[in-house]
Amino acid sequence: MCTLLKMMNPLLLLCSVFFISSSALAQYLGAFHDYKNYFHVFDDGTDKALEYLPVQSYKVGGNCIAYIDNTSSVKAYYKGNTYTLNEASPGEYTATNNLLVYKIASSLSVFDDGTFSTLSTATGDYSAGDSIVAFVDQKNKYFSVYYRGNVQNLEDLLTGNSFSTFTCGENTLAYINYQDQFNVFFHNRIHKLDNVKPLQFKADKNIVAYVDGYNQYLKVFYKGEDIVLENTRPKKFKTGDDMVAYIDNT
């Protein structure tokens, strides 16, 4: 073994050690019911029994596990601790890589890095990504976004304007406002992309792809830059982390 290590390229050896170290630092989460119907969490190699009655449902995110226990309470397992967030069962909930987002009646809440926050008590439509939540606050009459622990009001709805066309990527928000303007919220900034609403748009990590409504070009907003990919409308396209794939018109 020692002889083999001496013969290895030093850079290759360094890369191998770095890969092993990086893997050792990664977090791994899983959840399951055992043969007794106990609810278990598998957390970075350690098995823990959280509940001794079967849970109603659960979802595994990147850093937490959300679940509805036997009494209909919504709970979160995060960094070795269990949090009871609400004793009422949510109508819907989702666990992303960084957030747990749930809605009870019209109240929208988020669990982020061990902290619980109510975003709106009268919520219309909403969309959630890994680190971002966009929502219509019907009580305060705003279209708002939650990002990195803060809520920002993006559009005023006091004049009766409505929002229904918006979607979140992992860290991006793309939306059409009441004036049919197409905007992207990215890294705490609103980027105004077009005064004509797009025919299609999709959002993901660091990227938004769209077909503009005037020329029907395929365009991409990527890390603050707006780029024309094709000057003809594609047959279809999909977004992923830092990328877009598409079938052109040929």
C-alpha positions as a LaTeX table, in Angstrom:
\begin{tabular}{lrrr}
\hline
Residue & $x$ (\AA) & $y$ (\AA) & $z$ (\AA) \\
\hline
Met1 & 0.00 & 0.00 & 0.00 \\
Cys2 & 2.77 & 2.46 & 0.91 \\
Thr3 & 4.62 & 1.63 & $-2.31$ \\
Leu4 & 1.43 & 2.22 & $-4.30$ \\
Leu5 & 0.86 & 5.63 & $-2.68$ \\
Lys6 & 4.45 & 6.68 & $-3.45$ \\
Met7 & 3.92 & 5.77 & $-7.10$ \\
Met8 & 0.67 & 7.78 & $-7.40$ \\
Asn9 & 0.65 & 11.22 & $-8.98$ \\
Pro10 & 0.64 & 13.74 & $-6.05$ \\
Leu11 & $-2.26$ & 15.69 & $-7.58$ \\
Leu12 & $-4.30$ & 12.52 & $-8.06$ \\
Leu13 & $-3.60$ & 11.51 & $-4.45$ \\
Leu14 & $-4.66$ & 14.97 & $-3.23$ \\
Cys15 & $-7.90$ & 14.75 & $-5.24$ \\
Ser16 & $-8.62$ & 11.29 & $-3.84$ \\
Val17 & $-8.14$ & 12.47 & $-0.25$ \\
Phe18 & $-10.31$ & 15.55 & $-0.90$ \\
Phe19 & $-13.08$ & 13.36 & $-2.34$ \\
Ile20 & $-13.06$ & 11.09 & 0.70 \\
Ser21 & $-13.09$ & 14.06 & 3.08 \\
Ser22 & $-15.92$ & 15.79 & 1.20 \\
Ser23 & $-18.00$ & 12.62 & 1.21 \\
Ala24 & $-17.47$ & 12.23 & 4.94 \\
Leu25 & $-18.83$ & 15.74 & 5.56 \\
Ala26 & $-22.03$ & 15.26 & 3.53 \\
Gln27 & $-25.39$ & 14.92 & 5.28 \\
Tyr28 & $-27.67$ & 12.01 & 4.45 \\
Leu29 & $-31.31$ & 11.86 & 5.56 \\
Gly30 & $-33.94$ & 9.17 & 5.19 \\
Ala31 & $-37.14$ & 8.07 & 6.91 \\
Phe32 & $-39.07$ & 4.82 & 7.23 \\
His33 & $-41.52$ & 2.76 & 9.30 \\
Asp34 & $-40.14$ & $-0.44$ & 10.82 \\
Tyr35 & $-42.01$ & $-3.74$ & 11.26 \\
Lys36 & $-43.64$ & $-2.37$ & 14.46 \\
Asn37 & $-44.77$ & 0.76 & 12.58 \\
Tyr38 & $-42.35$ & 2.92 & 14.57 \\
Phe39 & $-41.26$ & 5.96 & 12.58 \\
His40 & $-37.49$ & 6.17 & 12.16 \\
Val41 & $-35.04$ & 8.74 & 10.82 \\
Phe42 & $-31.76$ & 7.73 & 9.24 \\
Asp43 & $-29.44$ & 10.67 & 9.84 \\
Asp44 & $-25.89$ & 10.50 & 8.45 \\
Gly45 & $-25.45$ & 6.85 & 9.40 \\
Thr46 & $-27.43$ & 6.91 & 12.64 \\
Asp47 & $-30.88$ & 5.35 & 13.05 \\
Lys48 & $-33.27$ & 7.12 & 15.42 \\
Ala49 & $-36.85$ & 6.19 & 16.38 \\
Leu50 & $-38.84$ & 9.44 & 16.45 \\
Glu51 & $-42.42$ & 8.23 & 16.87 \\
Tyr52 & $-43.85$ & 5.01 & 18.32 \\
Leu53 & $-47.09$ & 5.35 & 16.38 \\
Pro54 & $-47.21$ & 5.41 & 12.58 \\
Val55 & $-47.14$ & 8.90 & 11.09 \\
Gln56 & $-49.77$ & 9.97 & 8.58 \\
Ser57 & $-47.27$ & 11.19 & 5.97 \\
Tyr58 & $-43.71$ & 12.46 & 5.66 \\
Lys59 & $-41.43$ & 14.23 & 3.19 \\
Val60 & $-37.64$ & 14.20 & 3.13 \\
Gly61 & $-35.87$ & 17.45 & 2.28 \\
Gly62 & $-32.20$ & 18.30 & 1.95 \\
Asn63 & $-31.63$ & 19.19 & 5.60 \\
Cys64 & $-34.86$ & 18.27 & 7.40 \\
Ile65 & $-37.67$ & 15.73 & 7.45 \\
Ala66 & $-41.22$ & 17.03 & 7.63 \\
Tyr67 & $-44.04$ & 14.80 & 8.83 \\
Ile68 & $-47.60$ & 14.70 & 10.13 \\
Asp69 & $-47.71$ & 12.59 & 13.27 \\
Asn70 & $-50.49$ & 10.31 & 14.52 \\
Thr71 & $-52.31$ & 13.23 & 16.18 \\
Ser72 & $-52.22$ & 15.37 & 12.98 \\
Ser73 & $-49.52$ & 17.74 & 14.29 \\
Val74 & $-46.96$ & 18.97 & 11.76 \\
Lys75 & $-43.39$ & 18.33 & 12.90 \\
Ala76 & $-39.86$ & 18.76 & 11.61 \\
Tyr77 & $-36.70$ & 16.79 & 12.34 \\
Tyr78 & $-33.67$ & 19.05 & 11.91 \\
Lys79 & $-30.06$ & 18.57 & 13.04 \\
Gly80 & $-30.90$ & 15.96 & 15.65 \\
Asn81 & $-33.89$ & 17.78 & 17.14 \\
Thr82 & $-37.64$ & 17.37 & 16.65 \\
Tyr83 & $-39.82$ & 20.49 & 16.44 \\
Thr84 & $-43.61$ & 20.59 & 16.79 \\
Leu85 & $-44.61$ & 23.41 & 14.45 \\
Asn86 & $-48.39$ & 23.28 & 14.66 \\
Glu87 & $-50.94$ & 20.98 & 16.26 \\
Ala88 & $-53.23$ & 21.27 & 13.23 \\
Ser89 & $-52.59$ & 19.24 & 10.12 \\
Pro90 & $-51.59$ & 21.28 & 7.07 \\
Gly91 & $-53.63$ & 21.08 & 3.91 \\
Glu92 & $-50.36$ & 20.95 & 1.97 \\
Tyr93 & $-46.67$ & 20.96 & 2.78 \\
Thr94 & $-43.35$ & 20.52 & 1.04 \\
Ala95 & $-39.74$ & 19.99 & 2.09 \\
Thr96 & $-37.08$ & 21.46 & $-0.21$ \\
Asn97 & $-33.32$ & 21.35 & 0.19 \\
Asn98 & $-33.37$ & 24.17 & 2.77 \\
Leu99 & $-36.99$ & 24.90 & 3.70 \\
Leu100 & $-40.14$ & 23.32 & 5.05 \\
Val101 & $-43.17$ & 25.21 & 3.74 \\
Tyr102 & $-46.72$ & 24.41 & 4.81 \\
Lys103 & $-50.19$ & 25.91 & 4.62 \\
Ile104 & $-52.96$ & 25.48 & 7.20 \\
Ala105 & $-56.25$ & 26.94 & 5.96 \\
Ser106 & $-55.03$ & 30.24 & 4.49 \\
Ser107 & $-52.00$ & 30.64 & 6.77 \\
Leu108 & $-48.60$ & 30.07 & 5.11 \\
Ser109 & $-45.56$ & 29.27 & 7.25 \\
Val110 & $-41.91$ & 28.37 & 6.74 \\
Phe111 & $-39.37$ & 26.48 & 8.85 \\
Asp112 & $-35.87$ & 27.63 & 7.93 \\
Asp113 & $-32.62$ & 26.71 & 9.68 \\
Gly114 & $-34.39$ & 25.86 & 12.93 \\
Thr115 & $-36.57$ & 29.00 & 12.92 \\
Phe116 & $-40.33$ & 29.07 & 12.37 \\
Ser117 & $-42.06$ & 32.05 & 10.69 \\
Thr118 & $-45.61$ & 32.77 & 9.56 \\
Leu119 & $-45.41$ & 34.50 & 6.17 \\
Ser120 & $-49.08$ & 35.34 & 5.72 \\
Thr121 & $-52.34$ & 34.60 & 7.52 \\
Ala122 & $-54.40$ & 35.12 & 4.36 \\
Thr123 & $-52.50$ & 33.48 & 1.52 \\
Gly124 & $-53.56$ & 33.05 & $-2.07$ \\
Asp125 & $-51.33$ & 31.19 & $-4.52$ \\
Tyr126 & $-47.72$ & 30.43 & $-3.57$ \\
Ser127 & $-44.63$ & 28.70 & $-4.94$ \\
Ala128 & $-41.58$ & 27.36 & $-3.09$ \\
Gly129 & $-38.00$ & 26.55 & $-4.05$ \\
Asp130 & $-34.89$ & 25.46 & $-2.16$ \\
Ser131 & $-34.32$ & 28.86 & $-0.55$ \\
Ile132 & $-37.23$ & 31.00 & $-1.73$ \\
Val133 & $-41.00$ & 31.26 & $-1.29$ \\
Ala134 & $-43.25$ & 33.56 & $-3.35$ \\
Phe135 & $-46.82$ & 34.19 & $-2.25$ \\
Val136 & $-49.85$ & 36.41 & $-2.60$ \\
Asp137 & $-50.66$ & 38.09 & 0.72 \\
Gln138 & $-54.38$ & 38.77 & 0.45 \\
Lys139 & $-54.58$ & 40.46 & 3.85 \\
Asn140 & $-51.87$ & 43.08 & 3.31 \\
Lys141 & $-52.44$ & 43.22 & $-0.46$ \\
Tyr142 & $-48.92$ & 42.42 & $-1.65$ \\
Phe143 & $-47.18$ & 39.96 & $-3.89$ \\
Ser144 & $-44.23$ & 39.03 & $-1.69$ \\
Val145 & $-41.15$ & 36.85 & $-1.54$ \\
Tyr146 & $-39.36$ & 35.17 & 1.37 \\
Tyr147 & $-35.62$ & 34.82 & 0.78 \\
Arg148 & $-32.81$ & 34.18 & 3.27 \\
Gly149 & $-34.89$ & 34.94 & 6.32 \\
Asn150 & $-36.51$ & 38.13 & 5.05 \\
Val151 & $-39.83$ & 39.00 & 3.42 \\
Gln152 & $-39.86$ & 41.57 & 0.62 \\
Asn153 & $-42.98$ & 43.07 & $-0.96$ \\
Leu154 & $-42.52$ & 43.04 & $-4.73$ \\
Glu155 & $-45.84$ & 44.30 & $-6.08$ \\
Asp156 & $-48.67$ & 46.33 & $-4.56$ \\
Leu157 & $-52.12$ & 44.75 & $-4.96$ \\
Leu158 & $-54.16$ & 47.52 & $-3.33$ \\
Thr159 & $-55.72$ & 48.50 & $-6.67$ \\
Gly160 & $-57.27$ & 45.06 & $-7.04$ \\
Asn161 & $-54.52$ & 43.63 & $-9.21$ \\
Ser162 & $-54.12$ & 39.88 & $-9.00$ \\
Phe163 & $-51.25$ & 37.45 & $-9.36$ \\
Ser164 & $-51.53$ & 33.92 & $-10.64$ \\
Thr165 & $-48.59$ & 33.55 & $-13.04$ \\
Phe166 & $-45.37$ & 33.00 & $-11.12$ \\
Thr167 & $-43.03$ & 30.16 & $-10.30$ \\
Cys168 & $-39.98$ & 29.60 & $-8.11$ \\
Gly169 & $-36.83$ & 27.78 & $-9.07$ \\
Glu170 & $-34.35$ & 26.72 & $-6.43$ \\
Asn171 & $-33.21$ & 30.32 & $-5.82$ \\
Thr172 & $-35.04$ & 32.28 & $-8.51$ \\
Leu173 & $-38.54$ & 33.70 & $-8.91$ \\
Ala174 & $-40.04$ & 34.46 & $-12.32$ \\
Tyr175 & $-43.34$ & 36.29 & $-12.55$ \\
Ile176 & $-45.65$ & 38.35 & $-14.76$ \\
Asn177 & $-47.05$ & 41.40 & $-13.01$ \\
Tyr178 & $-50.44$ & 43.02 & $-13.55$ \\
Gln179 & $-48.97$ & 45.20 & $-16.36$ \\
Asp180 & $-47.87$ & 42.03 & $-18.23$ \\
Gln181 & $-44.22$ & 42.84 & $-17.52$ \\
Phe182 & $-41.93$ & 39.84 & $-17.09$ \\
Asn183 & $-39.60$ & 40.05 & $-14.09$ \\
Val184 & $-37.10$ & 37.82 & $-12.31$ \\
Phe185 & $-36.20$ & 38.11 & $-8.63$ \\
Phe186 & $-32.64$ & 36.85 & $-8.12$ \\
His187 & $-30.22$ & 37.48 & $-5.22$ \\
Asn188 & $-32.44$ & 40.17 & $-3.67$ \\
Arg189 & $-32.83$ & 42.11 & $-6.91$ \\
Ile190 & $-35.71$ & 42.49 & $-9.36$ \\
His191 & $-34.55$ & 42.14 & $-12.97$ \\
Lys192 & $-37.03$ & 43.56 & $-15.51$ \\
Leu193 & $-36.67$ & 41.34 & $-18.57$ \\
Asp194 & $-39.52$ & 42.31 & $-20.88$ \\
Asn195 & $-42.55$ & 44.61 & $-21.16$ \\
Val196 & $-44.45$ & 41.88 & $-23.01$ \\
Lys197 & $-45.45$ & 38.73 & $-21.13$ \\
Pro198 & $-43.66$ & 35.58 & $-22.33$ \\
Leu199 & $-45.41$ & 32.68 & $-23.99$ \\
Gln200 & $-43.69$ & 30.18 & $-21.67$ \\
Phe201 & $-41.19$ & 30.34 & $-18.85$ \\
Lys202 & $-39.50$ & 27.95 & $-16.43$ \\
Ala203 & $-37.20$ & 28.60 & $-13.47$ \\
Asp204 & $-34.48$ & 26.61 & $-11.74$ \\
Lys205 & $-31.19$ & 27.18 & $-9.91$ \\
Asn206 & $-29.60$ & 30.45 & $-11.09$ \\
Ile207 & $-31.57$ & 30.29 & $-14.35$ \\
Val208 & $-34.87$ & 31.20 & $-16.00$ \\
Ala209 & $-35.66$ & 30.14 & $-19.58$ \\
Tyr210 & $-38.50$ & 31.70 & $-21.53$ \\
Val211 & $-40.03$ & 32.26 & $-24.97$ \\
Asp212 & $-40.57$ & 35.98 & $-25.37$ \\
Gly213 & $-44.00$ & 37.17 & $-26.40$ \\
Tyr214 & $-42.88$ & 39.53 & $-29.16$ \\
Asn215 & $-40.33$ & 37.67 & $-31.34$ \\
Gln216 & $-40.88$ & 34.18 & $-29.89$ \\
Tyr217 & $-37.13$ & 33.88 & $-29.28$ \\
Leu218 & $-35.85$ & 31.36 & $-26.75$ \\
Lys219 & $-34.07$ & 33.40 & $-24.09$ \\
Val220 & $-32.25$ & 32.62 & $-20.86$ \\
Phe221 & $-31.70$ & 34.73 & $-17.79$ \\
Tyr222 & $-28.57$ & 33.31 & $-16.15$ \\
Lys223 & $-26.91$ & 34.82 & $-13.07$ \\
Gly224 & $-28.02$ & 38.34 & $-13.99$ \\
Glu225 & $-27.43$ & 38.15 & $-17.74$ \\
Asp226 & $-30.19$ & 37.93 & $-20.39$ \\
Ile227 & $-29.14$ & 35.78 & $-23.38$ \\
Val228 & $-30.83$ & 34.87 & $-26.69$ \\
Leu229 & $-30.33$ & 31.16 & $-27.37$ \\
Glu230 & $-32.48$ & 30.73 & $-30.49$ \\
Asn231 & $-34.20$ & 33.22 & $-32.77$ \\
Thr232 & $-37.00$ & 30.75 & $-33.42$ \\
Arg233 & $-39.42$ & 29.19 & $-30.97$ \\
Pro234 & $-38.28$ & 25.75 & $-29.73$ \\
Lys235 & $-40.55$ & 22.73 & $-29.75$ \\
Lys236 & $-39.97$ & 22.25 & $-26.04$ \\
Phe237 & $-37.49$ & 23.11 & $-23.30$ \\
Lys238 & $-36.68$ & 22.19 & $-19.72$ \\
Thr239 & $-34.53$ & 23.78 & $-17.05$ \\
Gly240 & $-32.16$ & 22.21 & $-14.51$ \\
Asp241 & $-29.47$ & 23.42 & $-12.15$ \\
Asp242 & $-27.50$ & 26.05 & $-14.11$ \\
Met243 & $-28.72$ & 24.71 & $-17.44$ \\
Val244 & $-31.49$ & 24.55 & $-20.01$ \\
Ala245 & $-32.11$ & 21.76 & $-22.52$ \\
Tyr246 & $-34.32$ & 22.24 & $-25.57$ \\
Ile247 & $-35.44$ & 20.79 & $-28.90$ \\
Asp248 & $-35.18$ & 23.43 & $-31.60$ \\
Asn249 & $-37.68$ & 23.88 & $-34.41$ \\
Thr250 & $-35.77$ & 21.53 & $-36.71$ \\
\hline
\end{tabular}
